Amino acid sequence: MTSQDAETHHRTIKKRLSRALTLPIALLSVVLLSSTVPQGVESFVVWRIGVAADEAATPAMRGFAALQHERDLSVREGIPPARLAAARAETDRNVAELTRTLESLTGYAPAPIAEKTAQLQQRLGELPQRRLLAQSGELTRRATVDYFNSAIDAGIDLFDTQSRLAHDIQVTQDGITATNLLRASDLMQRAAMIGSSAVDSGRFGTGAHHAFTERVFTYRSRLRAESAHAAPQVRERYRELTNSPAWRRLTAVEDQLVAAGADGVHTMSPEQRRAWHEDVATVGRELNALATAQSDHAVTLGMTQSFAKFVWTITVVLVAVAAVGLCWWYSRRNIGLAEQVLQRLAGLRDAVLRRTHELLPPILQRARKGKRVDVDAELGELDFGRDEIGQVAQAMETSQRATIDATIGEASTHAAFRNAIAAIASGQQTLIQQAIVLVDAAEHDEQDPERLRRLLQVDSTVTRLRRKIENLRVLAGDKPGRRWRDPVPLSKLVQSAIGETEHYTRINVRAVPPVAVKGPAVTDAVRVLAELMDNATRFSPPNSSVLVRVERTTGDRVLVEIEDRGLGMKDADRRRINEMLSAPPDFTATSVQDDVRLGVVVVSRLAQRRGIEVSLHPGEGTGTRASVVLPADLLEEQVPAQPERSGEATLRMKREPRSASEPADSGDLPQRTRGTTLAQLTNRPSAYPRDEGQRPDVDARPSGSVAFLNHIQRARSQQEGRS
């Protein structure tokens, strides 16, 4: 635990003292702020929306009026091009002003308003392209009308969204009324376009009369309904509009067209048509003015209410903040005494943490190595006075000392356990070495084939037993007795590992690159490969072969892959063993109980010591593939020497008879000829030419032994043929 973590986890007293003094103040602050801040935010939002609506109202109404006028001229027959061009220029000016206003408001507008604004801007941006398509004839009159309708509807939807976000019932209702008046005005002009088309052609098209009738009744009923909820000045202007001559003439023409039906013939003189269009424009302007007046009323009301509410909220918040600040200042004056106690507790905490993280690890490390430690001299004493804090420090001192003594005792026990294991293994290794010398001598002098066969089995068993004993020395942290000073060819190292397995006849080796392993790493490398090969033969069918591939990889490293044909491993087991191979566990009684795969622990220990990378992977079939990567610092190029045996031959130690007490030091690797025993006859050459059909000098062995060796080689060849 770091000092920052310790500080986080040891603030209990400070929290309690602070809570006792500040909790009432905090509750008061929460009550005041929760009751005032939301109202302030709400009033601010309403005020900003009102400001945005006020800024955009005038440009928007001019822009919509210009779009309605251009829409009417774009679909009417016989409009002079100059008049249409003037209307388009007017639309461009008003739309540009509206676009600038909308861009200035999108920075602080709420998300719904920003979304509707983006839709309106997109529609307005399509205006130049729509005009070009209409001029070229690619855009029909109906498509032109639909575009202008969609642009105007997008603007009306923007107004409606602004009205519904006002957070005030009256302001929202007035804004919705203004929006509905604007929709009614646009419906009136859309009905006029349908009627004008019918008059120009003499009759309504398919479905046109129904659409005309629907729009006429819809806009009239909407005007009557919304005017009842409008502001007083808006209701007065609506009465004036309905009593005006233009309204009467317009409604009269609409009634005639509705009464004539879809099949009726509609004719008007040019003067009547001109008067009708003038009445439509006049009524449309008045209706837009009604919507604008209603919108101004809603905006003014919303801004007035929101500003007053905002000012009141800010005043209350300031008073609340002042009261809270005064209470906090008073509480901080009473915490001064508690701070002194907390500082002493913090010093005690830091002293204990320093013991735990800085002083104890070196002491425990030396205890694990069996060295003597003086806990009192190295840790010192926790002296924090004689009051309550000092008593707490003394109690912690007693508890920590008991824990330290128990840990040191456990570490010493583990060290003694490992030393005992190493001593037992060393003694057993001496006995095994004596047995190997005796077996070698017996093999050398034996003439009877049957007894020689049994000696061969004893030789193989004793060799594997020596490997198991050396594994115990590795687990105990000791170094094996066999060591080499000079580099050893990798081919001999691989073949020596094969020679230390029980079922060595089932192991096939591909070509080995001409590299050598440095002497100090030879024993550990042989041990790693032997353990993996032995596992591969034991966990695969008896008649199956184990393939060993050796190749160079990037960075001058060497990859050795050992693949069996067994049932494979579960993914969870493979991941657990790979974790053990990358981080070897401690060899204690606990680790032995947790996992009995001591061979994996041995491989992990040796690989970590030499920087060798070992991992398990799924094989090509159902088996398992073990990958061993020898680092470049353990390798060197092999010096050309006398021709060796073929890549299929396995090698073992060329042992010379010596006294049982003579320690093993530098020498050749264990060498074995395929099909022979682990025990090599004394003074037998380590290699002989296989391609010329020559046999080694067998003068020291009777002819029966030679026949037995040939019998084993034939059995081996038959087994390889079956595999």
XYZ file of C-alpha atoms in Angstrom:
723
model
C 0.000 0.000 0.000
C 1.381 3.396 -0.964
C 1.394 6.423 1.319
C -1.477 7.888 -0.689
C -3.565 4.746 -0.224
C -2.721 4.746 3.477
C -3.842 8.346 3.764
C -7.114 7.473 2.040
C -7.825 4.537 4.337
C -6.847 6.190 7.648
C -9.086 9.242 7.798
C -11.774 7.762 10.005
C -11.229 10.065 12.993
C -10.978 13.159 10.850
C -14.121 12.224 8.979
C -16.035 11.679 12.191
C -14.925 14.968 13.707
C -15.611 16.853 10.512
C -18.992 15.161 10.152
C -20.015 16.069 13.677
C -19.210 19.733 13.048
C -20.145 20.142 9.413
C -23.044 17.761 8.796
C -25.733 20.230 9.924
C -24.120 22.926 7.810
C -23.913 20.602 4.817
C -27.567 19.655 5.184
C -28.528 23.309 5.378
C -26.465 24.018 2.262
C -28.088 21.178 0.364
C -31.584 22.281 1.310
C -30.973 25.885 0.355
C -29.166 25.178 -2.888
C -31.509 22.380 -3.998
C -34.492 24.656 -3.553
C -33.004 27.683 -5.283
C -30.527 26.540 -7.912
C -33.011 24.519 -10.046
C -35.352 27.481 -10.111
C -32.506 29.738 -11.098
C -31.422 27.379 -13.863
C -34.989 27.060 -15.095
C -35.516 30.806 -15.146
C -32.193 31.308 -16.896
C -33.125 28.762 -19.574
C -36.506 30.404 -20.122
C -34.873 33.797 -20.320
C -32.276 32.625 -22.849
C -34.951 30.949 -24.951
C -36.961 34.167 -24.849
C -33.934 36.180 -25.911
C -33.270 33.741 -28.763
C -36.900 33.864 -29.887
C -36.952 37.655 -29.722
C -33.752 37.919 -31.768
C -34.932 35.436 -34.369
C -38.596 36.430 -34.606
C -38.324 39.376 -36.991
C -35.781 37.808 -39.431
C -37.725 34.559 -39.361
C -41.062 36.154 -40.226
C -39.509 38.133 -43.070
C -37.792 35.001 -44.328
C -40.971 32.927 -44.186
C -42.964 35.646 -45.942
C -40.325 35.798 -48.689
C -40.383 31.993 -49.071
C -44.192 32.040 -49.312
C -44.098 34.768 -51.944
C -41.464 32.984 -54.051
C -43.399 29.725 -53.702
C -46.532 31.408 -55.047
C -44.736 32.990 -58.005
C -42.796 29.799 -58.847
C -45.966 27.827 -59.599
C -48.171 30.526 -61.154
C -48.582 30.825 -64.891
C -47.437 33.869 -66.816
C -45.198 35.432 -64.163
C -42.601 37.733 -65.750
C -39.028 36.508 -65.200
C -38.009 39.904 -63.828
C -40.656 39.703 -61.123
C -39.587 36.171 -60.177
C -35.943 37.241 -60.094
C -36.790 40.163 -57.810
C -38.706 37.830 -55.490
C -35.746 35.444 -55.379
C -33.346 38.277 -54.572
C -35.614 39.354 -51.727
C -35.735 35.766 -50.463
C -31.935 35.503 -50.567
C -31.522 38.640 -48.463
C -34.015 37.536 -45.847
C -32.741 33.936 -45.733
C -29.134 35.140 -45.325
C -30.179 37.326 -42.388
C -32.127 34.451 -40.845
C -29.167 32.074 -41.295
C -26.795 34.485 -39.532
C -29.234 34.824 -36.658
C -29.610 31.066 -36.321
C -25.837 30.508 -36.355
C -25.365 33.001 -33.532
C -27.957 31.194 -31.401
C -26.826 27.574 -31.825
C -23.905 27.994 -29.426
C -26.025 28.045 -26.253
C -29.372 26.665 -27.481
C -30.711 23.434 -25.881
C -30.342 20.212 -27.824
C -33.927 20.041 -29.220
C -33.713 23.634 -30.485
C -30.265 23.023 -31.943
C -31.592 19.949 -33.793
C -34.551 21.841 -35.283
C -32.263 24.737 -36.208
C -29.946 22.363 -38.065
C -32.903 20.943 -40.025
C -34.028 24.437 -41.036
C -30.499 25.411 -42.084
C -30.244 22.266 -44.179
C -33.500 23.058 -45.960
C -32.505 26.648 -46.631
C -29.137 25.516 -47.940
C -30.875 23.485 -50.681
C -32.623 26.578 -52.114
C -30.083 27.447 -54.898
C -29.955 23.869 -56.173
C -33.767 23.591 -56.198
C -34.009 26.762 -58.263
C -31.562 25.418 -60.855
C -33.503 22.169 -61.137
C -36.766 24.085 -61.538
C -35.303 26.305 -64.290
C -33.942 23.295 -66.196
C -37.293 21.508 -66.016
C -35.958 18.605 -63.934
C -38.089 19.641 -60.934
C -41.863 19.572 -61.322
C -44.198 22.221 -59.967
C -45.419 19.782 -57.320
C -41.837 19.032 -56.205
C -41.092 22.770 -56.048
C -44.116 23.375 -53.855
C -43.180 20.434 -51.627
C -39.679 21.849 -51.099
C -40.935 25.299 -50.093
C -43.550 23.692 -47.835
C -40.876 21.569 -46.106
C -38.650 24.616 -45.519
C -41.523 26.632 -44.047
C -42.650 23.647 -41.919
C -39.092 23.310 -40.557
C -39.204 26.935 -39.424
C -42.616 26.534 -37.820
C -41.401 23.382 -36.017
C -38.467 25.392 -34.668
C -40.871 27.995 -33.231
C -43.046 25.263 -31.758
C -40.035 23.616 -30.044
C -38.952 26.944 -28.574
C -42.444 27.488 -27.201
C -42.644 24.070 -25.547
C -39.283 24.529 -23.777
C -40.341 27.719 -22.012
C -40.912 25.905 -18.648
C -43.835 28.243 -17.961
C -47.409 27.207 -18.690
C -48.699 30.596 -19.799
C -45.655 31.373 -21.920
C -45.816 27.938 -23.510
C -49.519 28.313 -24.304
C -49.025 31.759 -25.852
C -46.106 30.428 -27.938
C -48.113 27.445 -29.197
C -50.968 29.828 -30.138
C -48.535 31.960 -32.174
C -47.217 28.845 -33.929
C -50.726 27.649 -34.807
C -51.625 31.088 -36.192
C -48.539 30.901 -38.394
C -49.552 27.418 -39.605
C -53.060 28.682 -40.358
C -51.620 31.528 -42.423
C -49.505 29.116 -44.444
C -52.459 26.739 -44.934
C -54.480 29.634 -46.338
C -51.785 30.383 -48.901
C -51.411 26.686 -49.817
C -55.172 26.513 -50.430
C -54.906 29.619 -52.587
C -52.198 27.967 -54.732
C -54.424 24.932 -55.323
C -57.399 27.154 -56.174
C -55.300 29.325 -58.506
C -54.139 26.237 -60.392
C -57.742 25.096 -60.803
C -58.801 28.504 -62.069
C -55.913 28.634 -64.548
C -56.738 25.172 -65.959
C -60.536 25.503 -65.712
C -61.094 22.619 -63.252
C -59.515 20.832 -60.285
C -57.185 17.927 -60.854
C -57.548 14.505 -59.297
C -57.772 14.928 -55.525
C -57.059 18.669 -55.777
C -60.583 19.772 -54.828
C -60.511 17.585 -51.716
C -57.115 19.024 -50.711
C -58.379 22.573 -51.374
C -61.517 22.047 -49.298
C -59.583 20.425 -46.447
C -57.052 23.265 -46.229
C -59.773 25.945 -46.355
C -61.790 24.483 -43.504
C -58.637 23.642 -41.514
C -57.139 27.117 -41.576
C -60.490 28.805 -40.838
C -61.278 26.530 -37.879
C -57.728 26.879 -36.546
C -57.937 30.676 -36.752
C -61.228 30.705 -34.843
C -59.921 28.313 -32.162
C -56.534 29.975 -31.655
C -57.850 33.541 -31.694
C -59.945 32.687 -28.642
C -56.736 31.924 -26.679
C -54.673 34.758 -28.122
C -53.662 37.953 -26.413
C -56.317 40.712 -26.268
C -54.620 42.860 -28.907
C -54.327 39.828 -31.196
C -58.034 39.025 -30.817
C -58.884 42.621 -31.698
C -56.744 42.508 -34.849
C -58.355 39.196 -35.834
C -61.842 40.737 -35.611
C -60.663 43.638 -37.745
C -59.248 41.196 -40.291
C -62.454 39.158 -40.552
C -64.441 42.350 -41.119
C -62.079 43.668 -43.819
C -63.100 43.640 -47.545
C -60.092 41.536 -48.522
C -61.107 38.747 -46.105
C -64.703 38.812 -47.344
C -63.708 38.655 -50.994
C -61.199 35.864 -50.311
C -63.649 33.733 -48.319
C -66.355 34.306 -50.930
C -64.150 32.981 -53.735
C -63.136 30.016 -51.570
C -66.804 29.237 -50.835
C -67.645 29.354 -54.549
C -64.815 26.962 -55.409
C -65.849 24.593 -52.631
C -69.524 24.677 -53.655
C -68.770 24.097 -57.366
C -67.229 20.709 -56.601
C -64.449 18.811 -58.258
C -66.142 18.632 -61.667
C -67.262 22.225 -61.829
C -65.766 24.686 -64.339
C -64.036 27.659 -62.793
C -63.420 30.738 -64.863
C -62.160 34.134 -63.815
C -61.249 37.211 -65.734
C -57.663 38.445 -65.500
C -58.847 41.303 -63.271
C -60.603 38.856 -60.918
C -57.522 36.688 -60.762
C -55.324 39.696 -60.010
C -57.712 40.850 -57.275
C -57.813 37.347 -55.776
C -54.015 37.148 -55.598
C -53.877 40.600 -54.033
C -56.452 39.544 -51.421
C -54.421 36.368 -50.690
C -51.275 38.438 -50.205
C -53.093 40.973 -48.007
C -54.738 38.350 -45.797
C -51.488 36.387 -45.617
C -49.594 39.432 -44.397
C -52.253 40.131 -41.802
C -52.225 36.542 -40.584
C -48.431 36.614 -40.347
C -48.724 39.850 -38.425
C -51.189 38.188 -36.037
C -48.699 35.346 -35.465
C -45.880 37.835 -34.958
C -47.893 39.862 -32.460
C -48.833 36.747 -30.528
C -45.190 35.583 -30.553
C -44.004 38.988 -29.301
C -46.543 38.805 -26.507
C -45.340 35.327 -25.486
C -41.667 36.327 -25.657
C -42.219 39.506 -23.654
C -44.172 37.640 -21.004
C -41.590 34.865 -20.772
C -38.623 37.223 -20.558
C -40.340 39.334 -17.893
C -41.252 36.388 -15.722
C -37.966 34.552 -16.206
C -35.862 37.641 -15.518
C -37.768 38.442 -12.331
C -37.534 34.836 -11.211
C -33.838 34.725 -12.080
C -33.097 37.874 -10.066
C -35.020 36.560 -7.074
C -33.233 33.206 -7.274
C -29.815 34.813 -7.499
C -30.599 36.921 -4.449
C -31.677 33.875 -2.455
C -28.604 31.926 -3.568
C -26.282 34.737 -2.542
C -27.923 34.969 0.878
C -27.701 31.193 1.282
C -24.055 31.148 0.238
C -23.251 33.898 2.719
C -24.992 31.998 5.530
C -23.237 28.759 4.621
C -19.877 30.481 4.436
C -20.381 31.992 7.900
C -21.262 28.595 9.325
C -18.237 26.963 7.708
C -15.945 29.624 9.088
C -17.306 29.004 12.576
C -16.897 25.225 12.279
C -13.308 25.494 11.043
C -12.380 27.386 14.179
C -13.448 24.368 16.251
C -11.489 21.842 14.186
C -8.101 23.293 15.149
C -7.821 21.174 18.274
C -8.719 18.030 16.380
C -6.030 18.759 13.781
C -3.296 18.339 16.383
C -4.603 14.893 17.302
C -4.877 13.959 13.652
C -1.291 15.028 12.979
C -0.026 12.719 15.703
C -2.129 9.892 14.305
C -0.753 10.605 10.845
C 2.789 10.355 12.266
C 1.929 7.001 13.830
C 0.458 5.829 10.549
C 3.571 6.872 8.579
C 5.855 5.143 11.079
C 3.926 1.883 10.825
C 3.829 2.079 7.026
C 7.570 2.775 6.875
C 8.173 -0.313 8.961
C 5.928 -2.374 6.712
C 7.199 -1.193 3.318
C 10.836 -0.209 3.915
C 12.280 -1.939 6.979
C 10.565 -5.319 7.087
C 11.185 -6.615 3.510
C 15.024 -6.663 3.833
C 14.751 -8.320 7.271
C 12.439 -11.026 5.962
C 14.601 -11.558 2.892
C 17.674 -12.177 5.043
C 15.628 -14.474 7.296
C 14.546 -16.543 4.277
C 18.182 -16.963 3.344
C 18.909 -18.266 6.837
C 20.872 -15.225 7.993
C 20.638 -13.852 11.493
C 18.584 -10.695 12.028
C 18.251 -8.282 14.984
C 14.656 -7.052 14.876
C 14.931 -4.657 17.839
C 17.999 -2.888 16.474
C 16.713 -2.545 12.914
C 13.066 -1.607 13.561
C 13.454 0.650 16.610
C 10.518 1.561 18.863
C 7.242 3.399 18.296
C 7.373 6.223 20.879
C 4.296 8.513 20.775
C 3.942 9.499 24.437
C 1.893 8.054 27.266
C -1.594 9.324 26.429
C -4.234 7.452 24.451
C -2.317 7.759 21.189
C 0.849 6.470 22.872
C -1.105 3.507 24.230
C -2.421 2.765 20.759
C 1.152 2.916 19.435
C 2.304 0.505 22.143
C -0.507 -1.913 21.279
C 0.418 -1.736 17.618
C 4.066 -2.312 18.557
C 3.138 -5.482 20.444
C 0.898 -6.790 17.679
C 3.390 -6.030 14.933
C 6.282 -7.621 16.816
C 4.255 -10.820 17.257
C 3.491 -10.870 13.542
C 7.133 -10.185 12.644
C 8.398 -12.928 14.923
C 5.930 -15.397 13.438
C 6.892 -14.409 9.889
C 10.616 -14.660 10.608
C 10.058 -18.024 12.257
C 8.127 -19.237 9.231
C 10.822 -17.935 6.862
C 13.497 -19.675 8.918
C 11.471 -22.890 8.848
C 11.157 -22.674 5.062
C 14.869 -22.014 4.708
C 15.669 -24.971 6.934
C 13.239 -27.103 4.958
C 14.885 -26.179 1.670
C 18.352 -26.772 3.107
C 17.275 -30.185 4.367
C 15.849 -31.075 0.964
C 19.058 -29.906 -0.719
C 21.211 -31.907 1.696
C 19.126 -35.051 1.228
C 19.178 -34.644 -2.545
C 22.945 -34.098 -2.530
C 23.480 -37.277 -0.533
C 21.152 -39.232 -2.778
C 22.922 -37.838 -5.824
C 26.217 -39.218 -4.511
C 24.646 -42.656 -4.129
C 23.125 -42.426 -7.612
C 26.507 -41.482 -9.040
C 28.067 -44.522 -7.360
C 25.300 -46.698 -8.786
C 25.935 -45.305 -12.282
C 29.636 -46.144 -12.008
C 28.804 -49.661 -10.833
C 26.256 -50.197 -13.620
C 28.736 -48.919 -16.199
C 31.334 -51.370 -14.965
C 28.814 -54.214 -14.929
C 27.677 -53.437 -18.471
C 31.261 -53.316 -19.647
C 32.067 -56.734 -18.237
C 28.730 -58.484 -18.904
C 28.673 -61.176 -21.598
C 25.261 -62.743 -21.144
C 22.613 -60.953 -23.320
C 19.727 -61.486 -20.880
C 21.627 -60.062 -17.920
C 22.901 -57.245 -20.145
C 19.292 -56.400 -21.048
C 18.399 -56.132 -17.379
C 21.473 -53.997 -16.753
C 20.344 -51.723 -19.560
C 16.964 -51.278 -17.850
C 18.695 -50.572 -14.550
C 20.942 -48.044 -16.316
C 17.928 -46.198 -17.777
C 16.091 -46.200 -14.452
C 19.127 -44.946 -12.526
C 19.682 -42.160 -15.065
C 16.086 -40.974 -14.694
C 16.366 -41.255 -10.940
C 19.421 -39.015 -11.059
C 17.322 -36.432 -12.935
C 14.594 -36.608 -10.294
C 17.162 -36.126 -7.506
C 18.648 -33.138 -9.314
C 15.113 -31.722 -9.624
C 14.889 -31.701 -5.845
C 18.120 -29.713 -5.665
C 16.694 -27.216 -8.148
C 13.473 -26.890 -6.128
C 15.492 -26.354 -2.960
C 17.425 -23.520 -4.606
C 20.641 -25.496 -4.958
C 22.668 -25.972 -8.149
C 23.045 -29.408 -9.795
C 26.403 -31.143 -9.435
C 27.010 -31.517 -13.163
C 28.539 -28.450 -14.795
C 30.391 -27.658 -18.026
C 32.890 -24.957 -18.801
C 33.114 -25.178 -22.605
C 30.286 -24.631 -25.103
C 28.369 -27.726 -26.154
C 26.740 -28.212 -29.576
C 22.989 -27.835 -29.461
C 22.523 -31.173 -31.225
C 24.337 -32.994 -28.393
C 22.366 -31.022 -25.828
C 19.019 -32.036 -27.404
C 20.111 -35.656 -27.737
C 21.323 -35.698 -24.142
C 17.907 -34.519 -22.999
C 16.345 -37.340 -25.000
C 18.721 -39.779 -23.301
C 17.375 -38.822 -19.877
C 13.780 -39.793 -20.695
C 12.191 -43.195 -20.184
C 10.647 -43.627 -23.622
C 13.505 -42.146 -25.594
C 12.880 -44.467 -28.564
C 9.636 -42.577 -29.355
C 11.289 -39.176 -29.756
C 12.133 -37.981 -33.269
C 14.361 -34.969 -33.822
C 14.431 -32.802 -36.902
C 17.638 -31.178 -38.104
C 19.360 -29.034 -35.460
C 21.039 -25.741 -36.493
C 24.822 -25.562 -35.991
C 24.900 -23.527 -32.796
C 26.376 -24.223 -29.379
C 25.129 -23.512 -25.852
C 27.526 -21.850 -23.465
C 28.892 -24.128 -20.742
C 27.276 -22.575 -17.617
C 23.789 -22.936 -19.148
C 24.165 -26.486 -20.480
C 22.896 -28.334 -17.393
C 19.820 -26.104 -17.007
C 18.960 -26.306 -20.709
C 19.240 -30.107 -20.707
C 17.054 -30.278 -17.600
C 14.338 -28.060 -19.171
C 14.220 -30.075 -22.398
C 14.347 -33.437 -20.590
C 11.411 -32.559 -18.356
C 9.303 -31.397 -21.291
C 10.205 -34.432 -23.414
C 9.468 -36.799 -20.546
C 6.037 -35.196 -20.055
C 5.365 -35.463 -23.794
C 6.077 -39.198 -23.843
C 4.149 -39.916 -20.641
C 0.997 -37.996 -21.664
C 0.684 -39.478 -25.170
C -0.305 -42.936 -26.446
C 2.389 -45.668 -25.996
C 2.841 -46.253 -29.735
C 2.844 -42.579 -30.749
C 5.928 -40.526 -31.484
C 7.008 -37.182 -30.075
C 8.358 -34.670 -32.582
C 11.154 -32.245 -31.658
C 11.746 -29.301 -34.029
C 14.701 -26.944 -33.629
C 15.073 -23.756 -35.685
C 16.510 -20.274 -35.511
C 14.227 -17.320 -34.863
C 14.563 -13.558 -34.909
C 17.214 -11.934 -32.754
C 19.664 -14.873 -33.067
C 17.474 -16.965 -30.779
C 16.693 -20.675 -31.107
C 13.212 -22.185 -30.839
C 12.788 -25.797 -29.690
C 9.259 -27.195 -30.110
C 8.235 -30.490 -28.497
C 4.888 -31.770 -29.756
C 3.075 -34.922 -28.632
C -0.029 -36.712 -29.880
C -1.865 -36.947 -26.577
C -5.349 -35.818 -25.568
C -4.220 -32.263 -25.031
C -5.069 -29.923 -22.157
C -8.011 -27.776 -21.184
C -7.603 -24.081 -21.869
C -7.909 -23.228 -18.179
C -5.209 -25.755 -17.219
C -2.929 -24.516 -19.987
C -3.297 -20.915 -18.889
C -2.601 -21.845 -15.266
C 0.554 -23.784 -16.175
C 1.762 -21.000 -18.474
C 1.366 -18.559 -15.595
C 3.404 -20.918 -13.412
C 6.079 -21.168 -16.125
C 6.375 -17.390 -16.300
C 6.364 -16.871 -12.497
C 7.669 -19.907 -10.558
C 6.036 -20.417 -7.142
C 7.976 -20.787 -3.919
C 8.878 -24.383 -3.070
C 7.231 -24.774 0.317
C 4.824 -27.229 1.842
C 1.948 -24.983 0.793
C 2.988 -24.883 -2.864
C 3.400 -28.636 -2.934
C -0.116 -29.106 -1.584
C -1.571 -26.604 -4.029
C -0.007 -28.141 -7.133
C 1.851 -31.431 -7.420
C 3.355 -30.676 -10.860
C 6.883 -30.365 -9.529
C 8.323 -30.821 -13.017
C 6.614 -27.589 -14.109
C 8.103 -25.808 -11.096
C 11.568 -27.153 -11.985
C 11.250 -26.016 -15.587
C 10.002 -22.605 -14.450
C 12.889 -22.172 -11.992
C 15.567 -23.148 -14.524
C 14.014 -21.089 -17.319
C 13.834 -17.994 -15.123
C 17.457 -18.485 -14.038
C 18.714 -18.544 -17.656
C 16.204 -16.222 -19.322
C 14.635 -19.088 -21.273
C 11.048 -18.620 -22.435
C 8.813 -21.696 -22.000
C 5.128 -21.890 -22.908
C 2.494 -24.486 -23.821
C 0.250 -24.277 -26.891
C -2.338 -26.511 -28.590
C -0.749 -28.963 -31.016
C -1.661 -29.443 -34.637
C -3.864 -32.399 -33.696
C -5.165 -33.213 -30.244
C -1.842 -32.999 -28.470
C 0.162 -30.248 -26.800
C 3.137 -28.304 -28.144
C 5.784 -27.000 -25.735
C 7.853 -24.056 -27.028
C 11.298 -23.341 -25.580
C 13.097 -20.169 -26.743
C 16.823 -20.054 -25.955
C 18.007 -16.426 -25.768
C 20.911 -15.194 -27.855
C 23.153 -14.570 -24.845
C 23.226 -18.330 -24.126
C 24.246 -19.255 -27.695
C 27.243 -18.964 -29.938
C 28.158 -20.243 -33.341
C 29.353 -23.860 -33.321
C 33.028 -24.352 -34.137
C 33.443 -26.938 -36.939
C 34.633 -30.250 -35.510
C 34.852 -33.903 -36.401
C 31.767 -35.328 -38.130
C 29.060 -36.239 -35.666
C 26.470 -38.918 -35.909
C 23.346 -38.342 -37.947
C 20.623 -36.054 -36.589
C 18.554 -39.055 -35.547
C 21.135 -40.405 -33.057
C 20.802 -39.568 -29.372
C 23.821 -39.093 -27.138
C 24.659 -39.666 -23.498
C 27.608 -39.224 -21.143
C 30.900 -40.875 -22.053
C 31.466 -42.018 -18.511
C 34.846 -43.235 -17.338
C 34.886 -45.400 -14.231
C 35.908 -43.304 -11.247
C 35.603 -43.383 -7.524
C 32.129 -42.897 -6.092
C 33.184 -39.815 -4.143
C 34.677 -38.012 -7.150
C 32.461 -35.013 -7.976
C 31.142 -34.452 -11.479
C 32.746 -31.506 -13.246
C 33.305 -30.373 -16.802
C 33.226 -32.997 -19.490
C 31.200 -34.272 -22.388
C 27.427 -34.390 -22.329
C 25.661 -37.694 -21.781
C 25.721 -39.601 -25.081
C 23.609 -42.536 -26.190
C 23.395 -44.467 -29.416
C 19.841 -45.074 -30.534
C 18.648 -48.405 -29.304
C 21.395 -48.789 -26.678
C 21.348 -48.271 -22.948
C 22.187 -45.162 -21.040
C 25.349 -46.848 -19.831
C 28.180 -46.431 -22.334
C 30.907 -49.013 -22.350
C 34.247 -47.837 -21.022
C 36.562 -46.402 -23.693
C 33.859 -46.777 -26.359
C 34.219 -44.041 -29.047
C 31.654 -41.282 -28.758
C 30.844 -41.390 -32.475
C 31.280 -43.703 -35.410
C 30.423 -43.457 -39.102
C 26.906 -44.830 -39.622
C 26.824 -44.310 -43.397
C 29.649 -46.778 -44.058
C 27.965 -49.514 -42.097
C 30.799 -49.705 -39.598
C 30.229 -50.589 -35.966
C 32.232 -49.309 -32.997
C 35.035 -51.328 -31.592
C 33.348 -54.157 -29.714
C 36.442 -56.049 -28.686
C 35.620 -55.325 -25.053
C 32.071 -56.765 -25.412
C 31.193 -60.360 -26.326
C 29.427 -61.098 -29.560
C 26.191 -61.769 -27.714
C 26.061 -58.164 -26.570
C 26.489 -56.981 -30.133
C 23.619 -59.182 -31.221
C 21.460 -57.756 -28.440
C 22.257 -54.203 -29.519
C 21.338 -55.071 -33.099
C 18.064 -56.574 -31.849
C 17.179 -53.310 -30.031
C 18.014 -51.267 -33.136
C 15.755 -53.451 -35.284
C 12.931 -53.077 -32.753
C 13.450 -49.344 -32.818
C 13.282 -49.300 -36.630
C 10.064 -51.344 -36.588
C 8.544 -48.984 -34.015
C 9.412 -45.964 -36.164
C 7.791 -47.662 -39.125
C 4.576 -48.202 -37.145
C 4.581 -44.582 -35.953
